[in-house]
GROMACS .gro file of C-alpha atoms in nm:
model
  404
    1GLY     CA    1   7.379  10.409  11.565
    2PHE     CA    2   7.670  10.583  11.400
    3PHE     CA    3   8.027  10.640  11.514
    4MET     CA    4   8.016  10.423  11.826
    5ARG     CA    5   8.345  10.397  12.017
    6GLY     CA    6   8.289  10.026  12.043
    7PHE     CA    7   8.287  10.003  11.664
    8CYS     CA    8   8.651  10.099  11.602
    9PRO     CA    9   8.807   9.806  11.408
   10VAL     CA   10   9.145   9.716  11.418
   11ASP     CA   11  10.572  10.662   9.782
   12TYR     CA   12  10.878  11.481   9.165
   13ARG     CA   13  10.923  11.430   8.839
   14GLY     CA   14  11.299  11.409   8.844
   15ARG     CA   15  11.388  11.337   8.487
   16ILE     CA   16  11.581  11.450   8.182
   17ALA     CA   17  11.950  11.373   8.183
   18TYR     CA   18  12.135  11.477   7.869
   19HIS     CA   19  12.468  11.369   7.722
   20LEU     CA   20  12.674  11.682   7.672
   21SER     CA   21  12.987  11.509   7.554
   22LYS     CA   22  13.168  11.183   7.604
   23ALA     CA   23  13.230  11.247   7.973
   24ASP     CA   24  13.012  11.541   8.067
   25TYR     CA   25  12.655  11.485   8.177
   26LEU     CA   26  12.391  11.729   8.288
   27GLU     CA   27  12.097  11.647   8.512
   28VAL     CA   28  11.795  11.874   8.509
   29SER     CA   29  11.548  11.763   8.775
   30ASN     CA   30  11.204  11.881   8.868
   31MET     CA   31  11.127  11.793   9.229
   32ASN     CA   32  10.776  11.930   9.267
   33GLY     CA   33  10.591  11.753   8.988
   34ARG     CA   34  10.588  12.046   8.747
   35ASN     CA   35  10.777  12.120   8.428
   36VAL     CA   36  11.083  12.331   8.492
   37PHE     CA   37  11.282  12.531   8.239
   38TRP     CA   38  11.610  12.636   8.399
   39PRO     CA   39  11.763  12.975   8.318
   40ALA     CA   40  12.034  12.958   8.054
   41ILE     CA   41  12.292  13.105   8.293
   42PHE     CA   42  12.223  12.825   8.541
   43ILE     CA   43  12.261  12.565   8.269
   44ALA     CA   44  12.590  12.723   8.169
   45MET     CA   45  12.713  12.715   8.530
   46ILE     CA   46  12.636  12.345   8.552
   47ALA     CA   47  12.804  12.276   8.221
   48VAL     CA   48  13.133  12.422   8.342
   49GLY     CA   49  13.123  12.232   8.670
   50SER     CA   50  12.945  12.462   8.917
   51VAL     CA   51  12.718  12.186   9.044
   52SER     CA   52  12.546  12.120   9.372
   53ALA     CA   53  12.739  11.937   9.639
   54GLU     CA   54  12.471  11.668   9.621
   55THR     CA   55  12.525  11.601   9.251
   56VAL     CA   56  12.734  11.296   9.169
   57LYS     CA   57  12.924  11.318   8.845
   58VAL     CA   58  12.952  10.980   8.679
   59THR     CA   59  13.133  10.888   8.363
   60PRO     CA   60  12.945  10.634   8.153
   61LEU     CA   61  13.150  10.355   8.002
   62GLU     CA   62  13.309  10.442   7.671
   63ILE     CA   63  13.232  10.246   7.356
   64GLY     CA   64  13.471   9.950   7.343
   65ALA     CA   65  13.514   9.933   7.720
   66ALA     CA   66  13.492   9.595   7.892
   67ALA     CA   67  13.188   9.524   8.108
   68PRO     CA   68  13.283   9.553   8.477
   69ASP     CA   69  13.202   9.250   8.688
   70PHE     CA   70  12.931   9.267   8.952
   71SER     CA   71  12.765   9.065   9.224
   72LEU     CA   72  12.408   9.172   9.293
   73PRO     CA   73  12.094   9.025   9.449
   74GLY     CA   74  11.794   8.966   9.229
   75VAL     CA   75  11.424   8.979   9.307
   76ASP     CA   76  11.415   8.601   9.267
   77GLY     CA   77  11.643   8.551   9.569
   78LYS     CA   78  11.946   8.459   9.359
   79ASN     CA   79  12.275   8.644   9.337
   80TYR     CA   80  12.400   8.735   8.990
   81ARG     CA   81  12.746   8.794   8.847
   82LEU     CA   82  12.854   8.898   8.500
   83ALA     CA   83  12.971   8.541   8.433
   84ASP     CA   84  12.614   8.413   8.475
   85PHE     CA   85  12.541   8.552   8.129
   86ASP     CA   86  12.847   8.402   7.955
   87LYS     CA   87  12.638   8.188   7.722
   88ALA     CA   88  12.472   8.491   7.565
   89ASN     CA   89  12.614   8.630   7.242
   90ILE     CA   90  12.485   8.975   7.334
   91LEU     CA   91  12.424   9.116   7.681
   92VAL     CA   92  12.180   9.403   7.731
   93ILE     CA   93  12.195   9.580   8.067
   94VAL     CA   94  11.914   9.824   8.140
   95PHE     CA   95  11.924  10.055   8.439
   96MET     CA   96  11.567  10.124   8.552
   97ALA     CA   97  11.372  10.224   8.862
   98ASN     CA   98  11.034  10.142   9.016
   99HIS     CA   99  10.940  10.501   9.099
  100CYS     CA  100  11.038  10.657   8.768
  101PRO     CA  101  10.748  10.723   8.527
  102THR     CA  102  10.979  10.705   8.226
  103ALA     CA  103  11.123  10.371   8.335
  104GLN     CA  104  10.773  10.241   8.400
  105ALA     CA  105  10.674  10.340   8.048
  106TYR     CA  106  10.955  10.118   7.918
  107GLU     CA  107  10.884   9.807   8.125
  108SER     CA  108  10.666   9.648   7.855
  109ARG     CA  109  10.919   9.735   7.586
  110ILE     CA  110  11.200   9.568   7.780
  111MET     CA  111  10.985   9.260   7.829
  112GLN     CA  112  10.910   9.251   7.456
  113LEU     CA  113  11.281   9.285   7.384
  114VAL     CA  114  11.340   8.968   7.585
  115THR     CA  115  11.064   8.784   7.402
  116ASP     CA  116  11.188   8.887   7.058
  117TYR     CA  117  11.559   8.821   7.107
  118LYS     CA  118  11.598   8.544   7.367
  119SER     CA  119  11.608   8.271   7.103
  120LYS     CA  120  11.880   8.466   6.919
  121GLY     CA  121  12.126   8.449   7.206
  122VAL     CA  122  12.050   8.787   7.358
  123ALA     CA  123  12.034   8.815   7.737
  124VAL     CA  124  11.863   9.108   7.908
  125VAL     CA  125  11.916   9.207   8.270
  126ALA     CA  126  11.767   9.509   8.449
  127ILE     CA  127  11.936   9.681   8.741
  128SER     CA  128  11.800   9.939   8.983
  129PRO     CA  129  12.086  10.180   9.066
  130ASN     CA  130  11.897  10.399   9.311
  131ASP     CA  131  11.953  10.430   9.683
  132PRO     CA  132  11.591  10.406   9.805
  133LEU     CA  133  11.665  10.645  10.092
  134ALA     CA  134  11.774  10.910   9.841
  135VAL     CA  135  11.432  10.920   9.675
  136ARG     CA  136  11.211  11.196   9.811
  137LEU     CA  137  10.847  11.113   9.875
  138ASP     CA  138  10.737  11.375   9.623
  139GLU     CA  139  10.952  11.207   9.358
  140MET     CA  140  10.727  10.901   9.377
  141SER     CA  141  10.406  11.070   9.264
  142TYR     CA  142  10.381  10.854   8.950
  143SER     CA  143  10.431  10.525   9.128
  144ASP     CA  144  10.270  10.305   9.392
  145MET     CA  145  10.604  10.194   9.535
  146GLY     CA  146  10.963  10.299   9.589
  147ASP     CA  147  11.300  10.156   9.489
  148SER     CA  148  11.378   9.917   9.775
  149LEU     CA  149  11.453   9.554   9.699
  150GLU     CA  150  11.124   9.451   9.858
  151ASP     CA  151  10.935   9.695   9.636
  152MET     CA  152  11.123   9.563   9.334
  153LYS     CA  153  11.008   9.211   9.420
  154ILE     CA  154  10.647   9.328   9.427
  155ARG     CA  155  10.678   9.514   9.095
  156ALA     CA  156  10.849   9.221   8.924
  157ASP     CA  157  10.581   8.982   9.045
  158GLU     CA  158  10.292   9.208   8.947
  159ARG     CA  159  10.432   9.286   8.602
  160LYS     CA  160  10.560   8.931   8.548
  161PHE     CA  161  10.904   9.048   8.444
  162ASN     CA  162  11.075   8.794   8.217
  163PHE     CA  163  11.425   8.918   8.293
  164PRO     CA  164  11.647   8.925   8.603
  165TYR     CA  165  11.584   9.242   8.806
  166LEU     CA  166  11.883   9.323   9.026
  167TYR     CA  167  11.931   9.564   9.316
  168ASP     CA  168  12.235   9.790   9.345
  169GLY     CA  169  12.091  10.041   9.590
  170GLN     CA  170  12.294   9.915   9.884
  171THR     CA  171  12.640  10.022   9.767
  172GLN     CA  172  12.582  10.148   9.409
  173GLU     CA  173  12.932  10.019   9.335
  174MET     CA  174  12.835   9.848   9.011
  175SER     CA  175  12.627  10.143   8.891
  176ARG     CA  176  12.912  10.388   8.944
  177LYS     CA  177  13.136  10.168   8.729
  178TYR     CA  178  12.886  10.158   8.443
  179GLY     CA  179  12.777  10.521   8.483
  180PRO     CA  180  12.404  10.542   8.407
  181VAL     CA  181  12.282  10.901   8.411
  182ALA     CA  182  11.909  10.832   8.396
  183THR     CA  183  11.653  10.557   8.414
  184PRO     CA  184  11.616  10.393   8.174
  185HIS     CA  185  11.971  10.378   8.037
  186VAL     CA  186  12.081  10.090   7.813
  187PHE     CA  187  12.427   9.936   7.774
  188ILE     CA  188  12.470   9.672   7.502
  189PHE     CA  189  12.776   9.443   7.501
  190ASP     CA  190  12.900   9.200   7.233
  191LYS     CA  191  13.015   8.840   7.283
  192GLU     CA  192  13.351   8.960   7.419
  193ARG     CA  193  13.158   9.189   7.656
  194LYS     CA  194  13.285   9.506   7.494
  195LEU     CA  195  13.041   9.795   7.498
  196GLN     CA  196  12.890   9.857   7.155
  197TYR     CA  197  12.593  10.083   7.234
  198THR     CA  198  12.489  10.310   7.522
  199GLY     CA  199  12.195  10.542   7.568
  200ALA     CA  200  11.821  10.553   7.509
  201VAL     CA  201  11.604  10.255   7.419
  202ASP     CA  202  11.427  10.457   7.152
  203ASN     CA  203  11.325  10.814   7.077
  204ALA     CA  204  10.991  10.849   7.256
  205GLU     CA  205  10.841  10.774   7.595
  206ASP     CA  206  10.501  10.733   7.431
  207PRO     CA  207  10.517  10.404   7.236
  208SER     CA  208  10.284  10.543   6.971
  209LYS     CA  209  10.545  10.810   6.887
  210ILE     CA  210  10.843  10.579   6.833
  211LYS     CA  211  11.035  10.655   6.514
  212LYS     CA  212  11.382  10.529   6.605
  213SER     CA  213  11.451  10.208   6.800
  214PHE     CA  214  11.817  10.262   6.887
  215ALA     CA  215  11.861   9.956   7.110
  216ARG     CA  216  11.692   9.720   6.867
  217ASP     CA  217  11.891   9.858   6.576
  218ALA     CA  218  12.214   9.803   6.768
  219ILE     CA  219  12.120   9.445   6.858
  220ASP     CA  220  12.019   9.367   6.500
  221ALA     CA  221  12.348   9.504   6.368
  222LEU     CA  222  12.549   9.292   6.612
  223LEU     CA  223  12.352   8.979   6.524
  224GLU     CA  224  12.415   9.043   6.154
  225GLY     CA  225  12.782   9.119   6.204
  226LYS     CA  226  12.741   9.476   6.083
  227GLU     CA  227  12.872   9.803   6.218
  228ILE     CA  228  12.631   9.983   6.450
  229THR     CA  229  12.530  10.310   6.291
  230ILE     CA  230  12.444  10.494   6.614
  231LYS     CA  231  12.658  10.384   6.907
  232LYS     CA  232  12.558  10.656   7.154
  233MET     CA  233  12.227  10.832   7.198
  234LYS     CA  234  12.105  11.081   7.456
  235THR     CA  235  11.927  10.925   7.748
  236PHE     CA  236  11.613  11.074   7.894
  237GLY     CA  237  11.439  10.982   8.215
  238CYS     CA  238  11.470  11.020   8.591
  239SER     CA  239  11.808  11.114   8.732
  240VAL     CA  240  11.986  10.837   8.920
  241LYS     CA  241  11.935  10.874   9.295
  242TRP     CA  242  12.290  10.844   9.424
  243ALA     CA  243  12.340  10.807   9.798
  244ASP     CA  244  12.464  11.167   9.809
  245LYS     CA  245  12.105  11.277   9.755
  246LYS     CA  246  11.991  11.133  10.087
  247ASN     CA  247  12.052  11.477  10.237
  248SER     CA  248  11.787  11.623  10.007
  249ALA     CA  249  11.539  11.356  10.110
  250GLN     CA  250  11.609  11.425  10.477
  251LYS     CA  251  11.581  11.802  10.430
  252ALA     CA  252  11.241  11.752  10.272
  253PHE     CA  253  11.105  11.603  10.593
  254ALA     CA  254  11.242  11.899  10.788
  255GLU     CA  255  11.069  12.143  10.552
  256TRP     CA  256  10.739  11.954  10.563
  257ALA     CA  257  10.751  11.960  10.942
  258LYS     CA  258  10.735  12.341  10.925
  259GLU     CA  259  10.412  12.349  10.723
  260PRO     CA  260  10.115  12.504  10.904
  261VAL     CA  261   9.851  12.270  11.045
  262ASP     CA  262   9.501  12.388  11.131
  263VAL     CA  263   9.151  12.254  11.181
  264ASN     CA  264   8.812  12.410  11.114
  265LEU     CA  265   8.464  12.317  11.226
  266ILE     CA  266   8.232  12.169  10.967
  267ASP     CA  267   7.861  12.089  10.967
  268ALA     CA  268   7.664  11.816  10.793
  269ASN     CA  269   7.608  12.025  10.480
  270GLY     CA  270   7.980  12.087  10.458
  271VAL     CA  271   8.047  11.713  10.479
  272ARG     CA  272   7.797  11.654  10.199
  273GLU     CA  273   7.985  11.901   9.981
  274ILE     CA  274   8.311  11.723  10.054
  275MET     CA  275   8.158  11.392   9.947
  276LYS     CA  276   8.029  11.549   9.624
  277ASN     CA  277   8.388  11.644   9.538
  278ASN     CA  278   8.357  11.929   9.297
  279SER     CA  279   8.726  12.009   9.339
  280GLY     CA  280   8.839  11.871   9.005
  281LYS     CA  281   9.091  11.658   9.197
  282LEU     CA  282   9.097  11.303   9.323
  283ARG     CA  283   9.006  11.337   9.691
  284LEU     CA  284   9.095  11.108   9.981
  285VAL     CA  285   8.870  11.158  10.285
  286ASN     CA  286   8.964  11.009  10.620
  287LEU     CA  287   8.725  11.000  10.916
  288TRP     CA  288   8.909  10.957  11.245
  289ALA     CA  289   8.918  11.046  11.616
  290THR     CA  290   9.186  11.101  11.877
  291TRP     CA  291   9.049  10.817  12.092
  292CYS     CA  292   9.061  10.564  11.806
  293GLY     CA  293   9.376  10.350  11.823
  294PRO     CA  294   9.373  10.235  11.458
  295CYS     CA  295   9.320  10.597  11.352
  296VAL     CA  296   9.636  10.698  11.536
  297ILE     CA  297   9.827  10.404  11.385
  298GLU     CA  298   9.743  10.478  11.022
  299MET     CA  299   9.773  10.858  11.024
  300PRO     CA  300  10.150  10.868  10.948
  301GLU     CA  301  10.091  10.658  10.636
  302LEU     CA  302   9.817  10.892  10.523
  303VAL     CA  303  10.050  11.188  10.575
  304ASN     CA  304  10.312  11.020  10.356
  305ILE     CA  305  10.055  10.943  10.088
  306ASN     CA  306   9.948  11.306  10.086
  307ARG     CA  307  10.308  11.422  10.051
  308ILE     CA  308  10.365  11.183   9.763
  309TYR     CA  309  10.068  11.279   9.546
  310ARG     CA  310   9.956  11.630   9.644
  311ALA     CA  311  10.162  11.797   9.369
  312ARG     CA  312   9.932  11.625   9.120
  313ALA     CA  313   9.553  11.644   9.094
  314PHE     CA  314   9.509  11.496   9.439
  315GLU     CA  315   9.410  11.622   9.783
  316MET     CA  316   9.350  11.477  10.127
  317VAL     CA  317   9.079  11.585  10.369
  318THR     CA  318   9.048  11.465  10.728
  319ILE     CA  319   8.732  11.486  10.940
  320SER     CA  320   8.758  11.433  11.314
  321GLY     CA  321   8.462  11.279  11.492
  322ASP     CA  322   8.573  11.404  11.831
  323VAL     CA  323   8.325  11.619  12.018
  324PRO     CA  324   8.358  11.991  11.932
  325GLY     CA  325   8.484  12.066  12.281
  326LYS     CA  326   8.794  11.860  12.210
  327LYS     CA  327   8.920  12.092  11.938
  328ASP     CA  328   9.242  12.166  12.125
  329ASP     CA  329   9.318  11.794  12.151
  330VAL     CA  330   9.242  11.748  11.782
  331ILE     CA  331   9.473  12.027  11.669
  332LYS     CA  332   9.745  11.905  11.904
  333PHE     CA  333   9.728  11.558  11.751
  334LEU     CA  334   9.726  11.690  11.394
  335LYS     CA  335  10.028  11.911  11.458
  336ASN     CA  336  10.215  11.628  11.625
  337LYS     CA  337  10.155  11.407  11.320
  338GLN     CA  338  10.225  11.696  11.076
  339VAL     CA  339   9.890  11.656  10.901
  340SER     CA  340   9.925  11.961  10.677
  341CYS     CA  341   9.620  11.912  10.460
  342THR     CA  342   9.258  12.028  10.488
  343ASN     CA  343   9.138  11.925  10.834
  344TYR     CA  344   8.789  11.948  10.983
  345LEU     CA  345   8.621  11.874  11.316
  346PHE     CA  346   8.251  11.786  11.298
  347ASN     CA  347   8.066  12.061  11.485
  348SER     CA  348   7.797  11.846  11.645
  349GLU     CA  349   7.780  11.556  11.887
  350ASP     CA  350   7.489  11.416  11.684
  351LYS     CA  351   7.670  11.148  11.488
  352THR     CA  352   7.350  11.052  11.310
  353GLU     CA  353   7.381  11.379  11.118
  354LEU     CA  354   7.741  11.294  11.032
  355GLY     CA  355   7.643  10.945  10.916
  356GLU     CA  356   7.369  11.080  10.689
  357ALA     CA  357   7.612  11.332  10.540
  358LEU     CA  358   7.875  11.067  10.471
  359GLY     CA  359   7.624  10.848  10.291
  360LYS     CA  360   7.437  10.523  10.342
  361ASP     CA  361   7.744  10.304  10.283
  362TRP     CA  362   7.915  10.415  10.604
  363GLU     CA  363   7.797  10.191  10.889
  364GLY     CA  364   7.971  10.368  11.173
  365GLY     CA  365   8.323  10.226  11.207
  366ILE     CA  366   8.640  10.429  11.207
  367PRO     CA  367   8.894  10.489  11.074
  368TYR     CA  368   8.692  10.523  10.756
  369THR     CA  369   8.870  10.613  10.435
  370VAL     CA  370   8.722  10.682  10.094
  371ILE     CA  371   8.874  10.798   9.767
  372ILE     CA  372   8.639  11.007   9.557
  373LYS     CA  373   8.670  11.095   9.191
  374PRO     CA  374   8.574  11.447   9.080
  375GLY     CA  375   8.196  11.443   9.063
  376GLY     CA  376   8.142  11.219   9.366
  377GLU     CA  377   8.206  10.861   9.253
  378ILE     CA  378   8.370  10.662   9.532
  379ILE     CA  379   8.638  10.430   9.389
  380TYR     CA  380   8.782  10.309   9.720
  381ARG     CA  381   8.624  10.250  10.061
  382ASN     CA  382   8.780  10.099  10.372
  383VAL     CA  383   8.688  10.065  10.739
  384GLY     CA  384   8.992  10.004  10.958
  385VAL     CA  385   9.362  10.061  10.900
  386ILE     CA  386   9.439  10.111  10.532
  387ASP     CA  387   9.664   9.891  10.321
  388LYS     CA  388   9.901  10.162  10.198
  389LEU     CA  389   9.996   9.976   9.879
  390GLU     CA  390   9.632   9.921   9.793
  391VAL     CA  391   9.556  10.290   9.844
  392LYS     CA  392   9.853  10.398   9.632
  393LYS     CA  393   9.745  10.166   9.352
  394VAL     CA  394   9.401  10.322   9.348
  395ILE     CA  395   9.548  10.672   9.337
  396VAL     CA  396   9.804  10.599   9.066
  397GLY     CA  397   9.548  10.396   8.876
  398TYR     CA  398   9.338  10.710   8.847
  399LEU     CA  399   9.610  10.975   8.811
  400GLY     CA  400   9.829  10.767   8.578
  401ARG     CA  401  10.186  10.645   8.606
  402TYR     CA  402  10.323  10.795   8.282
  403TYR     CA  403  10.375  11.147   8.151
  404PHE     CA  404  10.199  11.089   7.822
   0.00000   0.00000   0.00000
């Protein structure tokens, strides 16, 4: 039989930061996953200093400035200071972030930089400047993880980073001294640890469109004892998430809590249509019930996942297997958990009909979660509490983690 009670088994595209002058920097951020073109008058207001109270103005190190010391934990469990890189003739510091699609697009390039220049006395270290609590959920729609140290450890292990990856999200003291305005942002220091280049790695996020490799050119010039032609170049990427932005992240939860939550009855034919997925979007379907403990446990994670990815070509649908007469209990639960997506309650107590509509692969256990590509192909199926990282990887694997 299907749906037996006894069979209930136990992370916005905030980017684009431009150099306006030596000390003036402008951040233009899109927080809903869409391209935004700000009115010229607003840009002018920012340029003259009329900025949000949440915006932190940082001054990047000037060319010729000495590298400030630091003491930061790495993903390998070690603590790193500036002196740990004394043997290197050239030190390259790259500010990057797990959640940022632009930074993710540069991970392979940074790794290749290490491979190509390590034997020439060039040391490369990456630092995450972001306060993880200042990153909104909807700013993580191109990633499967956030910017915490634990998430950094996972990313470094999965990508097999060949450089130290350090965390400055706790105090951001070191980052404020260096002054990155976006991720990625490169600072290149000579043997005396004087800054010789700052800015973008190259000219294009898409590696197939690279025409100018600013960081490589700077390193080559230093190695050859020549003057660097371009010492500063505009950065582009995700704005640094300073601790001041935690208010924005907190306000987002307050706004999401106000979103309407409803539930509608659905029959077997309606369930079949859901499983066909003709929406044009990647669709996550979760079958649950108010009496199912694991269902109750995992729902908050599903709500977060929906908030992270719904601005892209993604949607979440829940189907309650409670009896139709329990609609009030179902809606009460959904409102309490702030499940503001498309919600249904199966309109029959005949769970055999529900099982047939869901397909032959469902054997009756809940919670039951599937991810369906447009056209009906199921690319993820799980009975029991989901592994949130696994689910995010499936979603990002389909939607993509880069802009290009």
